[in-house]
Short mmCIF file of C-alpha atoms in Angstrom, two decimals:
data_model
loop_
_atom_site.label_atom_id
_atom_site.label_comp_id
_atom_site.label_asym_id
_atom_site.label_seq_id
_atom_site.Cartn_x
_atom_site.Cartn_y
_atom_site.Cartn_z
CA MET C 288 -8.81 35.84 5.19
CA MET C 289 -10.15 37.60 2.13
CA PHE C 290 -9.31 41.20 1.33
CA VAL C 291 -11.60 42.89 -1.17
CA ASN C 292 -12.55 46.45 -2.04
CA PHE C 293 -16.05 46.65 -0.57
CA THR C 294 -17.05 49.25 -3.14
CA GLY C 295 -15.73 47.19 -6.05
CA GLU C 296 -17.97 45.77 -8.74
CA SER C 297 -17.34 42.13 -7.79
CA ALA C 298 -17.25 42.63 -4.01
CA GLU C 299 -20.64 41.12 -3.20
CA SER C 300 -20.19 38.04 -5.39
CA LEU C 301 -16.72 37.42 -3.92
CA LYS C 302 -17.95 37.77 -0.34
CA SER C 303 -20.96 35.55 -1.02
CA LYS C 304 -18.81 32.77 -2.48
CA PHE C 305 -16.29 33.08 0.33
CA ARG C 306 -19.06 32.66 2.93
CA LYS C 307 -20.33 29.53 1.15
CA VAL C 308 -16.83 28.04 1.12
CA ALA C 309 -16.44 28.92 4.80
CA THR C 310 -19.61 26.98 5.59
CA SER C 311 -18.31 23.92 3.77
CA TYR C 312 -15.12 23.93 5.87
CA LYS C 313 -16.90 24.37 9.20
CA GLY C 314 -15.30 22.28 11.95
CA GLN C 315 -12.04 21.75 10.04
CA GLY C 316 -9.89 24.16 12.05
CA LEU C 317 -10.12 27.13 9.70
CA SER C 318 -11.40 30.61 10.53
CA PHE C 319 -12.76 32.73 7.68
CA LEU C 320 -12.67 36.53 7.80
CA VAL C 321 -13.40 39.22 5.23
CA GLY C 322 -11.69 42.61 5.32
CA ASP C 323 -12.04 45.82 3.36
CA ALA C 324 -8.77 46.42 1.54
CA GLU C 325 -9.32 50.17 1.53
CA GLY C 326 -9.58 50.32 5.30
CA GLY C 327 -7.13 47.54 6.01
CA LYS C 328 -3.91 48.84 4.51
CA GLY C 329 -2.08 48.13 7.75
CA ALA C 330 -3.12 44.48 7.55
CA LEU C 331 -1.97 44.27 3.94
CA GLU C 332 1.41 45.63 4.99
CA TYR C 333 1.61 43.13 7.84
CA PHE C 334 1.05 40.22 5.46
CA GLY C 335 3.48 41.68 2.92
CA VAL C 336 1.00 42.00 0.06
CA GLU C 337 0.23 44.90 -2.27
CA GLU C 338 -3.03 46.67 -3.05
CA SER C 339 -2.51 45.64 -6.67
CA GLN C 340 -2.98 42.00 -5.55
CA VAL C 341 -6.51 42.67 -4.21
CA PRO C 342 -8.90 40.88 -4.23
CA LEU C 343 -6.91 38.20 -2.48
CA VAL C 344 -7.18 35.32 -0.06
CA ILE C 345 -4.38 34.74 2.43
CA ILE C 346 -4.07 31.99 5.01
CA GLN C 347 -1.71 32.12 7.98
CA THR C 348 -1.18 28.84 9.84
CA PRO C 349 -0.29 28.49 13.56
CA ASP C 350 3.39 28.08 12.63
CA SER C 351 3.23 31.49 10.86
CA LYS C 352 3.44 30.11 7.33
CA LYS C 353 1.41 32.07 4.79
CA TYR C 354 -0.41 30.97 1.65
CA LEU C 355 -1.62 33.51 -0.92
CA LYS C 356 -4.03 33.62 -3.82
CA ALA C 357 -3.71 37.07 -5.36
CA ASN C 358 -6.19 38.69 -7.76
CA VAL C 359 -8.65 35.94 -7.00
CA VAL C 360 -11.91 35.62 -8.94
CA VAL C 361 -15.12 33.99 -7.74
CA GLU C 362 -14.58 30.80 -9.74
CA GLU C 363 -11.14 30.19 -8.18
CA ILE C 364 -11.94 30.42 -4.47
CA GLU C 365 -13.30 26.91 -3.92
CA SER C 366 -10.66 25.11 -6.00
CA TRP C 367 -7.81 27.08 -4.40
CA MET C 368 -9.06 26.21 -0.91
CA LYS C 369 -9.16 22.53 -1.89
CA ASP C 370 -5.60 22.76 -3.21
CA PHE C 371 -4.53 24.33 0.09
CA LYS C 372 -6.14 21.53 2.11
CA ASP C 373 -4.47 18.98 -0.18
CA GLY C 374 -1.04 20.54 0.39
CA LYS C 375 -0.66 21.73 -3.19
CA VAL C 376 -0.21 25.47 -2.49
CA ALA C 377 3.31 26.83 -2.06
CA VAL C 378 4.23 28.87 1.00
CA PHE C 379 4.14 32.62 0.44
CA LYS C 380 7.04 34.68 1.79
CA LYS C 381 6.87 38.35 2.61
CA SER C 382 10.06 39.65 1.03
CA GLN C 383 11.69 42.85 -0.07
CA PRO C 384 12.84 42.89 -3.69
CA ILE C 385 16.17 41.18 -4.32
CA PRO C 386 18.79 43.96 -4.58
CA ALA C 387 19.98 44.62 -8.11
CA GLU C 388 23.48 45.11 -6.67
CA ASN C 389 24.89 43.75 -3.43
CA ASN C 390 28.44 45.03 -3.39
CA GLU C 391 28.72 46.57 0.09
CA PRO C 392 30.88 44.84 2.73
CA VAL C 393 27.77 43.70 4.64
CA LYS C 394 25.54 41.77 2.26
CA VAL C 395 21.81 42.53 2.13
CA VAL C 396 19.61 39.48 2.60
CA VAL C 397 15.86 39.35 1.91
CA ALA C 398 13.46 36.48 2.50
CA GLU C 399 13.84 35.28 -1.09
CA THR C 400 17.65 35.08 -0.77
CA LEU C 401 17.94 33.73 2.79
CA ASP C 402 18.55 30.21 1.52
CA ASP C 403 21.05 31.22 -1.16
CA ILE C 404 23.14 33.59 0.97
CA VAL C 405 22.79 32.06 4.44
CA LEU C 406 21.24 28.62 4.82
CA LYS C 407 22.52 26.89 1.68
CA SER C 408 25.48 29.05 0.68
CA GLY C 409 28.21 26.72 1.91
CA LYS C 410 29.71 29.70 3.77
CA ASN C 411 30.26 30.79 7.34
CA VAL C 412 27.68 33.56 7.78
CA LEU C 413 27.20 36.09 10.56
CA ILE C 414 23.75 37.60 10.03
CA GLU C 415 22.10 40.50 11.82
CA PHE C 416 18.31 40.68 11.99
CA TYR C 417 17.55 44.37 12.40
CA ALA C 418 14.84 47.02 12.27
CA PRO C 419 15.42 50.35 10.51
CA TRP C 420 14.16 52.28 13.55
CA CYS C 421 16.34 50.38 16.05
CA GLY C 422 18.96 52.63 17.65
CA HIS C 423 21.14 49.72 18.76
CA CYS C 424 21.15 48.40 15.18
CA GLN C 425 22.27 51.80 13.90
CA LYS C 426 25.14 51.84 16.40
CA ILE C 427 26.59 48.51 15.35
CA ALA C 428 26.19 49.05 11.59
CA PRO C 429 29.65 50.62 11.15
CA ILE C 430 31.18 47.96 13.41
CA LEU C 431 29.79 45.18 11.23
CA ASP C 432 31.18 47.00 8.19
CA GLU C 433 34.62 46.82 9.81
CA VAL C 434 34.16 43.13 10.59
CA ALA C 435 33.21 42.45 6.96
CA LEU C 436 36.28 44.33 5.74
CA ALA C 437 38.45 42.32 8.13
CA PHE C 438 37.29 39.13 6.42
CA LYS C 439 37.41 40.49 2.86
CA ASN C 440 40.27 38.12 1.97
CA ASP C 441 38.48 35.10 3.42
CA PRO C 442 35.91 33.89 0.86
CA SER C 443 34.47 31.43 3.38
CA VAL C 444 33.01 34.21 5.55
CA ILE C 445 29.99 36.43 4.83
CA ILE C 446 28.68 39.23 7.04
CA ALA C 447 25.01 39.88 6.27
CA LYS C 448 21.93 41.75 7.44
CA LEU C 449 18.17 41.30 7.01
CA ASP C 450 15.41 43.80 7.74
CA ALA C 451 13.18 41.71 9.98
CA THR C 452 10.30 44.18 9.69
CA ALA C 453 10.01 43.73 5.92
CA ASN C 454 10.82 40.05 5.44
CA ASP C 455 9.45 36.79 6.79
CA ILE C 456 11.93 34.86 8.92
CA PRO C 457 11.66 31.10 9.48
CA SER C 458 11.09 30.26 13.15
CA GLU C 459 13.70 27.54 12.74
CA PRO C 460 16.62 27.92 13.12
CA PHE C 461 16.19 31.58 14.08
CA ASP C 462 14.36 33.03 17.08
CA VAL C 463 13.99 36.78 16.56
CA LYS C 464 12.19 38.56 19.40
CA GLY C 465 14.12 41.83 19.55
CA PHE C 466 16.61 43.90 17.63
CA PRO C 467 19.35 43.41 16.83
CA THR C 468 19.36 39.62 16.92
CA ILE C 469 22.57 38.13 15.57
CA TYR C 470 23.26 34.54 14.53
CA PHE C 471 26.24 32.70 13.10
CA ARG C 472 25.70 29.77 10.75
CA SER C 473 28.82 27.77 10.05
CA VAL C 474 29.58 25.98 6.82
CA SER C 475 28.89 22.73 8.70
CA GLY C 476 25.32 23.87 9.42
CA THR C 477 25.70 24.72 13.10
CA VAL C 478 23.65 27.77 14.12
CA VAL C 479 24.75 29.77 17.17
CA ALA C 480 23.19 32.92 18.64
CA TYR C 481 25.66 35.75 19.28
CA GLU C 482 25.38 37.10 22.83
CA GLY C 483 28.80 38.75 23.24
CA ASN C 484 29.96 42.35 23.32
CA ARG C 485 29.47 44.25 20.11
CA THR C 486 33.02 45.19 19.22
CA LYS C 487 34.92 44.45 16.05
CA GLU C 488 37.39 42.36 18.03
CA ASP C 489 34.70 40.33 19.77
CA PHE C 490 32.83 39.63 16.54
CA ILE C 491 36.03 38.49 14.81
CA SER C 492 36.99 36.27 17.75
CA PHE C 493 33.52 34.71 17.78
CA ILE C 494 33.60 33.97 14.05
CA GLU C 495 37.10 32.47 14.22
CA LYS C 496 36.05 30.31 17.17
CA ASN C 497 32.90 28.99 15.52
CA LYS C 498 33.90 28.48 11.90
CA PRO C 499 35.29 25.01 11.13
CA THR C 500 38.52 26.25 9.55
CA THR C 501 40.68 29.25 10.43
CA SER C 502 41.77 31.79 7.88
CA HIS C 503 43.90 34.87 7.92
CA VAL C 504 41.98 37.92 8.99
CA GLU C 505 43.31 41.21 7.72
CA ASP C 506 44.13 43.66 10.55
CA THR C 507 42.83 46.99 9.31
CA THR C 508 44.15 48.89 12.34
CA SER C 509 47.52 50.61 12.25
CA SER C 510 50.36 48.70 13.95
CA SER C 511 51.94 51.95 15.07
CA LYS C 512 48.91 53.23 16.94
CA THR C 513 46.67 51.55 19.45
CA GLU C 514 43.10 52.74 19.66
CA GLU C 515 40.36 51.89 22.09
CA PRO C 516 37.99 49.43 20.39
CA LYS C 517 34.44 50.48 19.65
CA LYS C 518 32.57 48.64 22.36
CA ILE C 519 28.88 48.23 22.97
CA ASP C 520 27.86 45.96 25.83
CA ALA C 521 25.27 43.47 24.61
CA SER C 522 23.38 43.60 27.89
CA ASP C 523 20.32 45.82 27.79
CA THR C 524 21.03 46.79 24.18
CA LYS C 525 18.19 45.17 22.30
CA ASP C 526 14.96 46.78 21.20
CA GLU C 527 11.87 44.63 21.56
CA LEU C 528 9.70 43.86 18.56
#
């Protein structure tokens, strides 16, 4: 799909070239669309691109991978399409900026850091995929903070969160269809969906059960006083996408 400012100086030449390229790829499984960037801001947001990148061409494949050519000029359209067909174009990820600081107990993950913090970190990672508007996500936020603090002396464990509305998520190994969706990836590479109750105690027990080695977990509750755990039943506590 091409996004261009229809009132822009180069709009007609860009659209004309794009149509010619579309004709040359007829019958090859590609659909070509042209959209007005000014009236399609919602679409730009969906794809995770900025108005400053217009005019642009973006391709989304059936497996949800995206390929982007930003600030495209007429002379580049045909050659970029050929590079895409030849497998020479890198996948584009919608991602929030990488945080300048990431010092809170629950680590912030964005699409660009998913590999480094979760998939290839060599750590045991419990990650929450959330939406800012999700009430259930807001309820468990302080509980996950407590879980992270409980493991603060265990360098093998990371508690993390990713805003699934602002970052692309790979369909493998994660299946995110509602919020919150929580997964645990062990240092050995095993990925397990969390379906238990959302209490500090249950999260800790789940992590200890699924990580390859056991470590001391600091008990942050007072030994002289027993309190009822913060408990949220996981059943019927997920907002749909």
